[in-house]
Amino acid sequence: MKGKLLFCLIIISLLPLANAAPIREWSQEVHYRNITIFAPAVAKTNDGYVGVLTQINVTMQNGSGNVYVVTSPLTEVDMQGSAHLAVDVASALTGVDASNHDFIFVVKADSPIVGGPSAGAVMTIASIALIKGWGVSSDVIMTGMINPDGSIGPVGGILEKGEAAAKAGAKYFLIPKGQGIVYQTVTEKRQIGGFVQIIQRRVPVNVSDYLGSKYGIIVKEVDDINEALKYFTGYTFPERKSSQPMTTEDYESIMKPLAMDMLDRANSSYEKADSLFKNCTSQGVIPPGYWWNNPKANIKNTLNNALKDLRDANTAFANYFYYYSISKSFQSLVDSRFVKYACEYYLQGGKEDYFSSVYDNVTEMVNEATKEVKNAEIKGLISLQCVGAAQIRAMDALDTLNQSMQYWNKYSYTLSNNDLFSAFSNLAYAAERSKTAHWWLSLRDYFNDTFLINETWLEGMVDKYYDYASQIITYANILVSESGASSSFIKKAQTLLNQAGNGEYKAASLFLSLEAIANANIAIEAIDGVDEGNVERTSQMASYSIQQTRNESIEPIMAVNYYEFGRSIEKDSLNDALIYYKYSYMISNMLRLGAGYEGVAKSSYAGLPSQSKTSNDNHIFTTAGLFVVGLITGGIITFAYESRRRKEEEMTSQSDEEGFRCPVCGRVFSSERGMRTHMGKIHK
């Protein structure tokens, strides 16, 4: 009996092993390149903030698009975001798809550094050098964050970082354009009678004069990564401008009759709405209301908006902006339909039956649209765009349909005209939006589908861009929070990402992720405001990308439409134009890379600046051939874990003390950017 019991206990003790995860081991051939580059940072010491050099060792190897960041001591999350963005910008500038490579950033500093994205630009230089196989000058040190469009953004601690660069023997110190003048706080003591008055004031300091006279280092302001690249490598990429018209003859021949058809519909709808409103007015069926809430005035204003949009649509059509004309016709149709609903409601005595009848009719329209887009076949990159746009519009129609019922239910107990009109307004929008879903699906018949795709390809692209959107939104949120800038773009990006995560419509998910990325990118670029330079740069990126995509025999319909829309509104709103240009670029770039494009960008060698030297020593740049390595990623992760574990306790005890203290008011910020923005706004 005891023997049987012992046997059973042994068997039971072995049961967990039956479900144990197996250990997998393999070897693989890896081609890798490695470079070590230095970035200035700011460290907190007992004597205050001082500049230090941070060593950044970067390895590129064949892989699947992963970016690993190992830091010692620990740094803030924005260092990881900077690395991801650096690789993305390097990929875009060189024309090499980074999804075929892994990048490993190992960041080492002698002392804990204050958080900040100021190493982003130099990380981008390292990534470009690895992709192209270029040597990097050891005479140049740079500070600056990297923006998604390749421009170099402002940072703090310029003087401290410049001193660190000079003491390390650098001949050139590159800083973001516009930061040649910084401010220092000077404390003065004045004896007034028996009292000592302490006065603090901010004085401007010319960075170039200060560092040049004290250390002999040359300070240069750089606007973008391409300009900085010349100092580090001697190479530059030519300015990317499209040499072809944005709208081709084929595109115009297709869009022109479609725009004309929408104009005819909008004109007819407006005339009917205008007639109904006059009928309501003559019969006096619209309640008088009050001066602050006048139903008749509200309906009249909407009718006027419909007419204005109709006129804008005609003007756009006459100027060959066909997609913008279609969009303005759509807006006119929505307003005219609302006037129709509101007038018919009052003409029929304001009964609930009328709303129910209209709601049922629009529900049928929306259901038909959602069913059609869900079953729409995607064969290639043309139908992918058309189906994706149609699915997004069907989702939008369904959402506003649901909102209309919410407003109606609210109206049933508030009896507020605002709730009543919101219910009908959402119904009008849902009805017209469902029609645009059919419109986009119909575009498939006008273009030849190119580059055939399948479900596996689509799922892979959806996952890829959704993951990247999640990463860039997290990074952008950190930067925006630290700077105190507007969070509107971040909120929009997060909303789009949530919609993309729905998963029911895969094509829609892909394009919603792209739009989320576009908004997150703009959130970063707009931290210091949007100007004409931002818009022009993004416009050029989009137009060039569209041209390159067409060179691959792919017509980027959505990208061209949104680019045209951006041009149409640029004079009225730089922010809105920037969004459409950025989204246009993201779409075109996705189509080209998704088709397997490997058009490596051309570069030219102009030579390094005088008095500089190029180092290809092992401690600066190493290129190794093929070799067999096993579990390299596991080694990296282990190293990261051990480094973090050793420093965790030390960093925890110091975390409360670290930060940038405003020299004027004493407020402490978690990042250099946050302090700089605060001083610019509050103590300017």
XYZ file of C-alpha atoms in Angstrom:
684
model
C 0.000 0.000 0.000
C 2.820 2.393 0.903
C 4.567 1.500 -2.327
C 1.469 2.359 -4.377
C 1.064 5.640 -2.493
C 4.693 6.570 -3.120
C 4.307 5.720 -6.797
C 1.202 7.938 -7.068
C 2.984 10.835 -5.373
C 5.888 10.572 -7.805
C 3.516 10.560 -10.784
C 1.602 13.579 -9.434
C 4.824 15.503 -8.803
C 5.858 14.963 -12.416
C 2.556 16.189 -13.899
C 3.536 19.909 -14.015
C 6.566 18.966 -16.121
C 4.276 17.574 -18.790
C 2.968 21.082 -19.461
C 6.328 22.867 -19.144
C 7.235 25.173 -22.032
C 9.947 23.593 -24.180
C 13.307 25.321 -24.581
C 14.077 26.092 -28.194
C 17.618 26.608 -29.375
C 18.902 27.553 -32.796
C 21.723 29.201 -34.665
C 21.431 31.729 -37.431
C 23.679 33.652 -39.777
C 23.722 37.350 -38.973
C 25.212 40.194 -40.983
C 25.804 43.089 -38.653
C 27.260 46.565 -38.605
C 28.212 48.457 -35.496
C 29.005 52.055 -34.680
C 29.761 54.023 -31.529
C 28.811 57.662 -31.447
C 28.600 60.238 -28.671
C 25.769 62.518 -27.625
C 25.916 65.301 -25.036
C 23.521 65.156 -22.121
C 22.922 66.913 -18.820
C 23.662 65.233 -15.499
C 22.827 66.400 -12.015
C 25.740 66.608 -9.594
C 26.291 68.108 -6.167
C 27.464 71.260 -7.936
C 24.351 71.500 -10.103
C 23.712 70.547 -13.697
C 26.726 69.785 -15.868
C 27.208 68.559 -19.396
C 28.393 64.991 -19.930
C 28.971 62.790 -22.944
C 26.802 59.740 -23.400
C 28.189 56.822 -25.387
C 25.688 55.288 -27.803
C 26.689 51.990 -29.373
C 24.380 50.983 -32.202
C 24.240 47.624 -33.969
C 22.249 46.882 -37.114
C 21.672 43.292 -38.167
C 19.325 41.377 -40.406
C 16.051 40.845 -38.556
C 12.378 41.718 -38.534
C 12.176 45.420 -37.682
C 12.768 45.303 -33.921
C 14.428 48.168 -32.059
C 16.083 47.297 -28.746
C 17.312 49.881 -26.240
C 19.635 49.014 -23.369
C 20.613 51.850 -21.025
C 23.050 52.063 -18.149
C 22.210 53.862 -15.916
C 18.475 53.792 -16.477
C 16.986 56.559 -18.603
C 13.438 57.657 -19.168
C 11.059 56.095 -21.694
C 11.617 58.905 -24.186
C 15.074 57.468 -24.949
C 13.349 54.345 -26.257
C 10.933 56.441 -28.277
C 13.819 58.450 -29.722
C 15.506 55.255 -30.911
C 12.363 53.990 -32.650
C 11.802 57.334 -34.338
C 15.469 57.614 -35.337
C 15.303 54.313 -37.208
C 12.047 55.330 -38.867
C 13.472 58.644 -40.120
C 16.689 56.954 -41.271
C 14.646 54.410 -43.195
C 12.589 57.117 -44.894
C 15.628 59.214 -45.835
C 17.707 56.338 -47.208
C 14.802 54.562 -48.890
C 15.668 51.280 -47.166
C 12.879 49.313 -45.479
C 13.934 48.988 -41.839
C 11.515 46.106 -41.278
C 14.216 43.791 -42.636
C 16.695 44.800 -39.932
C 16.965 44.898 -36.151
C 18.631 47.834 -34.396
C 20.198 47.570 -30.950
C 21.034 50.770 -29.059
C 23.277 50.433 -25.997
C 23.452 53.742 -24.131
C 26.078 54.256 -21.427
C 26.757 57.283 -19.249
C 29.137 57.787 -16.330
C 26.343 59.277 -14.219
C 22.546 59.326 -14.309
C 21.401 61.738 -17.007
C 18.290 63.860 -16.922
C 15.546 62.607 -19.219
C 15.024 64.188 -22.588
C 14.836 63.329 -26.288
C 17.952 65.332 -27.170
C 19.862 62.266 -28.434
C 17.288 61.581 -31.142
C 19.116 63.432 -33.920
C 22.462 61.767 -33.250
C 20.738 58.358 -33.065
C 19.354 59.080 -36.520
C 22.839 59.906 -37.820
C 24.104 56.587 -36.431
C 21.217 54.682 -38.018
C 21.813 56.288 -41.425
C 25.537 55.564 -41.209
C 24.833 51.900 -40.489
C 22.322 51.563 -43.313
C 24.659 53.212 -45.830
C 27.954 51.886 -44.453
C 29.434 55.351 -44.014
C 32.175 56.410 -41.615
C 31.393 59.154 -39.110
C 33.625 62.048 -38.093
C 34.799 62.000 -34.498
C 35.173 65.794 -34.567
C 31.438 66.485 -34.550
C 28.994 66.307 -31.645
C 25.327 67.235 -31.913
C 22.312 67.775 -29.698
C 18.697 67.941 -30.841
C 15.555 65.845 -30.891
C 14.473 64.245 -34.145
C 11.067 65.037 -35.587
C 9.195 62.563 -37.789
C 9.681 64.799 -40.833
C 13.462 64.786 -40.393
C 13.701 68.264 -38.902
C 15.706 68.746 -35.718
C 13.730 69.991 -32.744
C 14.861 72.238 -29.877
C 16.303 70.982 -26.598
C 17.580 72.416 -23.344
C 20.974 72.601 -21.677
C 22.708 73.917 -24.819
C 25.628 75.597 -23.023
C 26.277 72.664 -20.680
C 26.242 70.225 -23.574
C 28.493 72.468 -25.654
C 31.048 72.606 -22.859
C 31.030 68.807 -22.625
C 31.574 68.550 -26.383
C 34.438 71.050 -26.303
C 36.164 69.351 -23.369
C 35.972 66.053 -25.274
C 37.927 67.607 -28.147
C 35.120 68.112 -30.650
C 35.727 70.767 -33.298
C 32.068 71.213 -34.260
C 29.002 71.413 -32.039
C 25.708 71.178 -33.925
C 22.579 72.633 -32.336
C 18.956 72.977 -33.528
C 18.265 75.950 -35.758
C 16.945 78.902 -33.783
C 18.773 78.040 -30.556
C 21.856 80.154 -31.171
C 20.715 82.457 -28.365
C 19.937 81.012 -24.931
C 19.205 82.679 -21.615
C 21.023 82.429 -18.318
C 19.853 83.638 -14.944
C 22.245 86.109 -13.341
C 22.027 86.885 -9.622
C 23.086 90.337 -8.438
C 23.406 91.724 -4.916
C 22.835 95.385 -4.168
C 23.568 97.162 -0.895
C 20.736 99.551 -0.074
C 21.338 101.178 3.265
C 21.527 98.386 5.789
C 19.796 95.895 3.510
C 21.041 93.566 0.782
C 18.781 93.306 -2.248
C 19.096 90.143 -4.349
C 18.020 90.534 -7.971
C 17.743 87.760 -10.536
C 17.445 88.544 -14.212
C 17.691 86.622 -17.441
C 20.375 87.654 -19.893
C 20.824 86.446 -23.479
C 23.931 84.449 -24.334
C 25.208 83.925 -27.871
C 26.103 80.228 -27.892
C 28.583 80.503 -30.758
C 30.451 83.461 -29.256
C 30.462 82.015 -25.743
C 31.705 78.530 -26.617
C 33.963 79.764 -29.417
C 35.826 82.303 -27.295
C 36.094 80.016 -24.285
C 36.923 76.689 -25.964
C 37.540 77.373 -29.645
C 34.733 75.059 -30.754
C 32.692 75.959 -33.855
C 28.928 76.079 -33.274
C 26.609 75.458 -36.228
C 22.815 75.619 -36.304
C 21.214 72.870 -38.405
C 17.632 72.705 -39.594
C 17.254 69.040 -40.489
C 19.029 65.706 -40.359
C 20.242 65.976 -43.953
C 22.086 69.197 -43.135
C 23.652 67.599 -40.053
C 24.642 64.533 -42.065
C 27.062 66.644 -44.120
C 29.099 67.504 -41.018
C 29.225 63.910 -39.770
C 29.820 62.005 -43.023
C 30.369 64.451 -45.865
C 27.329 62.970 -47.613
C 23.950 64.547 -48.252
C 20.764 63.409 -49.922
C 19.381 65.602 -52.705
C 16.317 67.680 -51.928
C 13.256 65.607 -52.690
C 10.822 67.409 -54.923
C 8.277 65.924 -57.247
C 8.957 66.715 -60.903
C 5.539 65.546 -62.050
C 2.054 67.079 -61.702
C 0.127 65.758 -58.735
C -3.001 64.970 -60.737
C -2.447 62.994 -63.919
C -4.602 63.140 -67.031
C -6.102 59.737 -66.201
C -6.855 60.815 -62.639
C -8.589 63.995 -63.787
C -10.594 62.178 -66.458
C -11.973 59.889 -63.736
C -12.538 62.421 -60.957
C -14.027 65.226 -63.063
C -17.322 63.488 -63.984
C -17.629 62.126 -60.440
C -17.258 65.639 -59.053
C -19.803 66.944 -61.549
C -22.292 64.280 -60.494
C -21.893 65.264 -56.829
C -22.368 68.913 -57.735
C -25.613 68.142 -59.540
C -26.890 66.165 -56.548
C -25.919 68.910 -54.107
C -27.553 71.599 -56.229
C -30.800 69.633 -56.537
C -30.842 68.866 -52.812
C -30.312 72.521 -51.919
C -33.163 73.685 -54.156
C -35.554 71.215 -52.514
C -34.433 72.245 -49.030
C -34.821 75.924 -49.876
C -38.355 75.310 -51.180
C -39.308 73.378 -48.041
C -37.988 76.118 -45.769
C -39.993 78.765 -47.622
C -43.090 76.585 -47.290
C -42.528 76.192 -43.533
C -42.010 79.922 -43.151
C -45.157 80.801 -45.063
C -47.246 78.384 -42.988
C -45.667 79.527 -39.717
C -45.205 75.982 -38.425
C -41.721 76.510 -36.983
C -41.873 77.459 -33.262
C -40.734 81.047 -32.581
C -38.288 80.118 -29.830
C -36.114 82.750 -28.146
C -33.314 85.036 -29.274
C -30.735 82.668 -27.800
C -32.398 79.526 -29.155
C -34.388 80.238 -32.299
C -35.366 77.135 -34.346
C -36.161 79.138 -37.464
C -32.833 80.973 -37.334
C -30.954 77.711 -36.783
C -32.551 76.090 -39.818
C -31.917 79.199 -41.916
C -28.242 79.267 -40.887
C -27.839 75.632 -41.890
C -29.484 76.363 -45.235
C -27.046 79.245 -45.745
C -24.157 76.898 -44.950
C -25.432 74.471 -47.565
C -25.405 77.257 -50.141
C -21.915 78.398 -49.140
C -20.542 74.849 -49.406
C -22.230 74.478 -52.788
C -20.556 77.636 -54.050
C -17.197 76.470 -52.676
C -17.692 73.170 -54.484
C -18.303 74.991 -57.766
C -15.215 77.159 -57.263
C -13.066 74.128 -56.488
C -14.381 72.349 -59.562
C -13.542 75.334 -61.759
C -9.981 75.268 -60.360
C -9.561 71.511 -61.000
C -9.657 70.574 -57.304
C -12.078 67.746 -57.971
C -11.810 65.827 -54.701
C -12.147 69.024 -52.681
C -15.204 69.866 -54.790
C -16.645 66.438 -53.969
C -16.006 67.019 -50.252
C -17.714 70.415 -50.254
C -20.658 68.948 -52.187
C -20.929 66.279 -49.498
C -21.056 68.918 -46.754
C -23.738 70.806 -48.679
C -25.757 67.605 -49.079
C -25.636 66.960 -45.323
C -26.868 70.466 -44.491
C -29.618 70.382 -47.122
C -30.816 67.000 -45.878
C -30.962 68.335 -42.316
C -33.120 71.276 -43.473
C -35.375 68.802 -45.269
C -35.777 66.649 -42.139
C -36.396 69.627 -39.838
C -38.948 71.270 -42.133
C -40.856 68.049 -42.812
C -40.910 67.344 -39.075
C -42.620 70.672 -38.365
C -44.912 70.406 -41.402
C -46.147 67.062 -40.052
C -46.914 68.499 -36.650
C -43.690 67.606 -34.839
C -44.724 64.013 -34.253
C -42.481 61.217 -33.054
C -43.708 59.029 -35.920
C -41.823 61.190 -38.395
C -38.504 60.742 -36.594
C -39.090 56.985 -36.329
C -39.817 56.784 -40.048
C -36.670 58.714 -40.994
C -34.580 56.755 -38.498
C -35.748 53.438 -39.965
C -34.982 54.644 -43.477
C -31.467 55.806 -42.595
C -30.845 52.620 -40.607
C -31.597 50.628 -43.734
C -29.153 52.788 -45.721
C -26.397 52.343 -43.139
C -26.963 48.594 -42.802
C -26.755 48.204 -46.562
C -23.480 50.142 -46.632
C -21.892 48.199 -43.761
C -22.899 44.907 -45.330
C -21.444 45.841 -48.703
C -18.110 47.095 -47.350
C -17.749 44.056 -45.118
C -18.143 41.687 -48.054
C -16.115 43.808 -50.492
C -13.316 41.873 -52.151
C -9.767 43.177 -51.904
C -7.572 41.998 -54.752
C -4.748 44.516 -54.919
C -3.510 47.885 -53.690
C -6.180 49.844 -55.584
C -9.099 47.925 -54.114
C -7.359 48.008 -50.718
C -7.558 51.814 -50.721
C -11.129 51.943 -52.005
C -12.420 49.311 -49.591
C -10.494 50.804 -46.670
C -11.927 54.280 -47.292
C -15.419 52.816 -47.741
C -15.186 50.818 -44.505
C -14.113 53.891 -42.543
C -17.092 55.819 -43.878
C -19.510 53.003 -43.135
C -18.199 52.859 -39.558
C -18.617 56.626 -39.300
C -22.196 56.398 -40.599
C -23.084 53.718 -38.060
C -21.590 55.726 -35.205
C -23.529 58.896 -36.065
C -26.713 56.871 -36.556
C -26.394 55.623 -32.975
C -25.725 59.158 -31.759
C -28.907 60.397 -33.437
C -31.011 58.019 -31.349
C -29.208 59.116 -28.188
C -30.076 62.741 -28.925
C -33.687 61.843 -29.699
C -34.052 59.959 -26.421
C -32.588 62.952 -24.642
C -35.007 65.282 -26.442
C -37.971 63.182 -25.295
C -37.481 64.436 -21.738
C -35.592 67.741 -22.207
C -37.698 69.037 -25.138
C -34.628 71.055 -26.090
C -34.432 72.244 -29.684
C -30.678 71.663 -29.568
C -31.213 67.958 -28.853
C -33.903 67.734 -31.529
C -31.717 69.326 -34.179
C -28.704 67.234 -33.129
C -30.792 64.095 -33.667
C -31.772 65.152 -37.199
C -28.297 66.490 -37.977
C -26.725 63.139 -37.117
C -29.348 61.326 -39.174
C -28.597 63.556 -42.167
C -24.872 62.942 -41.797
C -25.311 59.167 -41.435
C -27.460 59.025 -44.570
C -25.014 60.958 -46.744
C -21.977 59.254 -45.225
C -23.380 55.822 -46.069
C -23.650 56.980 -49.693
C -19.967 57.951 -49.736
C -19.121 54.381 -48.712
C -20.749 53.188 -51.940
C -18.974 55.982 -53.819
C -15.544 54.817 -52.685
C -16.324 51.208 -53.558
C -17.326 52.318 -57.051
C -13.853 53.806 -57.608
C -12.478 50.262 -57.933
C -14.089 50.070 -61.362
C -12.175 53.082 -62.690
C -8.593 52.032 -61.852
C -6.596 48.934 -62.716
C -5.807 46.906 -59.599
C -2.050 46.444 -59.212
C 0.136 44.336 -56.926
C -2.185 41.524 -55.893
C -2.431 40.882 -52.154
C -3.971 38.224 -49.921
C -5.389 37.944 -46.407
C -2.021 37.032 -44.876
C -0.381 40.117 -46.374
C -3.187 42.359 -45.119
C -3.121 40.946 -41.593
C 0.641 41.444 -41.443
C 0.361 45.078 -42.528
C -2.467 45.745 -40.072
C -0.433 44.353 -37.160
C 2.732 46.173 -38.234
C 1.218 49.638 -38.441
C -1.035 49.186 -35.418
C 1.995 48.290 -33.296
C 3.972 51.228 -34.630
C 1.048 53.577 -34.021
C 0.911 52.414 -30.392
C 4.630 53.114 -29.959
C 4.697 56.543 -31.573
C 1.574 57.668 -29.694
C 3.160 56.660 -26.384
C 6.325 58.575 -27.253
C 4.422 61.624 -28.485
C 2.303 61.642 -25.337
C 5.441 61.774 -23.183
C 6.901 64.698 -25.124
C 3.635 66.632 -25.213
C 3.045 66.090 -21.484
C 6.541 67.303 -20.628
C 6.296 70.390 -22.823
C 2.808 71.467 -21.833
C 1.832 71.760 -25.504
C -1.680 71.136 -26.816
C -2.815 67.525 -26.549
C -5.453 67.754 -29.300
C -3.408 65.792 -31.837
C -2.623 63.106 -29.253
C -6.287 62.723 -28.318
C -7.221 62.405 -31.975
C -4.466 59.848 -32.538
C -5.619 57.765 -29.566
C -9.235 57.843 -30.779
C -8.148 56.646 -34.212
C -6.025 53.905 -32.672
C -8.981 52.712 -30.603
C -11.067 52.531 -33.766
C -8.278 50.675 -35.548
C -8.247 48.114 -32.763
C -11.849 47.193 -33.535
C -10.613 44.534 -35.941
C -13.913 43.951 -37.732
C -12.794 45.770 -40.872
C -9.138 45.007 -41.591
C -8.639 47.494 -44.415
C -10.169 50.239 -42.282
C -7.911 49.255 -39.369
C -4.842 49.688 -41.554
C -5.740 53.195 -42.695
C -6.961 54.258 -39.253
C -3.561 53.241 -37.850
C -1.851 55.297 -40.558
C -3.984 58.311 -39.693
C -3.197 57.790 -36.003
C 0.527 57.776 -36.819
C 0.100 60.965 -38.849
C -1.572 62.739 -35.914
C 1.045 61.487 -33.434
C 3.827 62.708 -35.722
C 2.232 66.134 -35.953
C 1.815 66.224 -32.167
C 5.605 65.975 -31.901
C 6.361 68.425 -34.698
C 3.815 70.955 -33.422
C 5.175 71.158 -29.873
C 6.826 74.451 -30.775
C 4.050 75.483 -33.146
C 3.148 74.876 -36.779
C 4.471 77.296 -39.377
C 4.659 77.450 -43.147
C 8.014 75.673 -43.073
C 6.489 72.595 -41.416
C 3.669 72.513 -43.932
C 5.934 73.026 -46.947
C 8.328 70.278 -45.824
C 5.515 67.775 -45.298
C 3.888 68.774 -48.580
C 7.142 68.038 -50.414
C 7.491 64.699 -48.625
C 3.975 63.703 -49.662
C 4.287 64.797 -53.294
C 7.641 63.060 -53.707
C 6.302 59.877 -52.118
C 3.291 59.924 -54.448
C 5.594 60.247 -57.453
C 7.750 57.346 -56.249
C 4.664 55.204 -55.691
C 3.417 55.923 -59.191
C 6.832 54.917 -60.507
C 6.041 51.479 -59.076
C 2.834 51.372 -61.188
C 0.641 51.937 -58.127
C -1.941 54.722 -58.181
C -2.197 56.104 -54.607
C -5.791 57.296 -54.964
C -6.333 58.130 -51.302
C -2.964 59.870 -51.003
C -3.627 62.052 -54.048
C -7.117 62.955 -52.842
C -5.927 63.955 -49.390
C -2.958 65.848 -50.825
C -5.346 67.837 -53.013
C -7.575 68.500 -50.000
C -4.566 69.790 -48.056
C -3.645 72.188 -50.851
C -7.209 73.466 -50.977
C -7.327 74.433 -47.297
C -3.705 75.450 -46.711
C -4.473 79.178 -46.804
C -7.272 78.779 -44.256
C -5.658 76.369 -41.780
C -2.017 75.304 -41.608
C -2.857 72.694 -38.967
C -5.531 71.004 -41.067
C -3.389 71.145 -44.207
C -0.508 69.561 -42.302
C -2.753 66.683 -41.214
C -3.852 65.912 -44.764
C -0.315 66.173 -46.160
C 1.029 63.893 -43.439
C -1.756 61.337 -43.917
C -1.179 61.472 -47.673
C 2.505 60.731 -47.123
C 1.784 57.859 -44.742
C -0.623 56.208 -47.205
C 1.668 56.548 -50.210
C 4.674 55.318 -48.258
C 2.760 52.284 -46.971
C 1.652 51.318 -50.481
C 5.167 51.536 -51.858
C 6.847 49.659 -49.018
C 4.023 47.133 -48.942
C 4.730 46.319 -52.565
C 8.321 45.466 -51.676
C 9.921 48.707 -52.862
C 13.676 48.854 -52.263
C 14.577 52.031 -54.138
C 17.660 53.114 -52.201
C 17.910 56.902 -52.210
C 20.820 58.484 -54.074
C 23.355 60.496 -52.118
C 26.257 62.777 -52.988
C 29.609 63.260 -51.247
C 30.499 66.888 -50.655
C 33.354 66.253 -48.251
C 33.699 66.876 -44.544
C 34.166 70.391 -43.154
C 37.758 71.569 -42.932
C 39.864 70.644 -39.897
C 37.874 67.472 -39.360
C 38.834 63.882 -39.809
C 36.953 60.700 -40.500
C 37.563 57.864 -38.129
C 36.939 54.283 -39.096
C 38.701 52.799 -36.106
C 37.097 49.899 -34.330
C 35.921 52.094 -31.462
C 33.996 54.322 -33.885
C 32.793 52.197 -36.788
C 33.054 48.454 -37.308
C 31.657 46.408 -40.129
C 31.725 42.670 -39.689
C 30.967 39.914 -42.161
C 28.681 36.946 -41.788
C 29.021 34.801 -38.715
C 27.015 32.243 -36.790
C 25.398 33.433 -33.601
C 22.834 31.805 -31.351
C 20.234 33.472 -29.197
C 21.623 36.985 -29.684
C 18.346 38.538 -28.676
C 18.277 36.520 -25.494
C 21.707 37.836 -24.600
C 20.579 41.396 -25.121
C 17.516 40.931 -22.964
C 19.599 39.311 -20.234
C 22.067 42.174 -20.303
C 19.253 44.694 -20.131
C 17.659 42.914 -17.198
C 20.904 42.650 -15.238
C 21.802 46.303 -15.875
C 18.395 47.484 -14.743
C 18.411 45.251 -11.698
C 21.800 46.562 -10.534
C 20.752 50.184 -10.927
C 17.143 49.955 -9.785
C 17.696 50.736 -6.130
C 20.176 53.523 -6.810
C 17.937 55.197 -9.361
C 14.860 54.878 -7.190
C 16.525 56.750 -4.377
C 17.683 59.478 -6.732
C 14.534 59.840 -8.823
C 12.901 62.394 -6.556
C 15.937 64.653 -6.797
C 16.456 64.529 -10.561
C 14.925 67.067 -12.860
C 15.351 70.491 -14.336
C 14.754 73.326 -11.904
C 13.563 76.606 -13.351
C 16.157 79.219 -12.304
C 13.462 81.909 -12.082
C 10.645 80.348 -10.044
C 12.263 77.138 -8.806
C 9.698 74.773 -10.315
C 11.144 71.330 -11.103
C 10.467 69.595 -14.415
C 11.147 65.993 -15.383
C 12.793 66.971 -18.661
C 14.893 69.686 -20.201
C 12.199 70.330 -22.824
C 9.548 70.832 -20.169
C 11.649 73.423 -18.356
C 12.526 75.251 -21.570
C 8.911 75.473 -22.707
C 7.839 76.665 -19.250
C 10.437 79.442 -19.231
C 9.502 80.507 -22.743
C 5.832 80.838 -21.819
C 5.953 82.092 -18.228
C 9.214 84.036 -17.893
C 9.678 85.272 -21.449
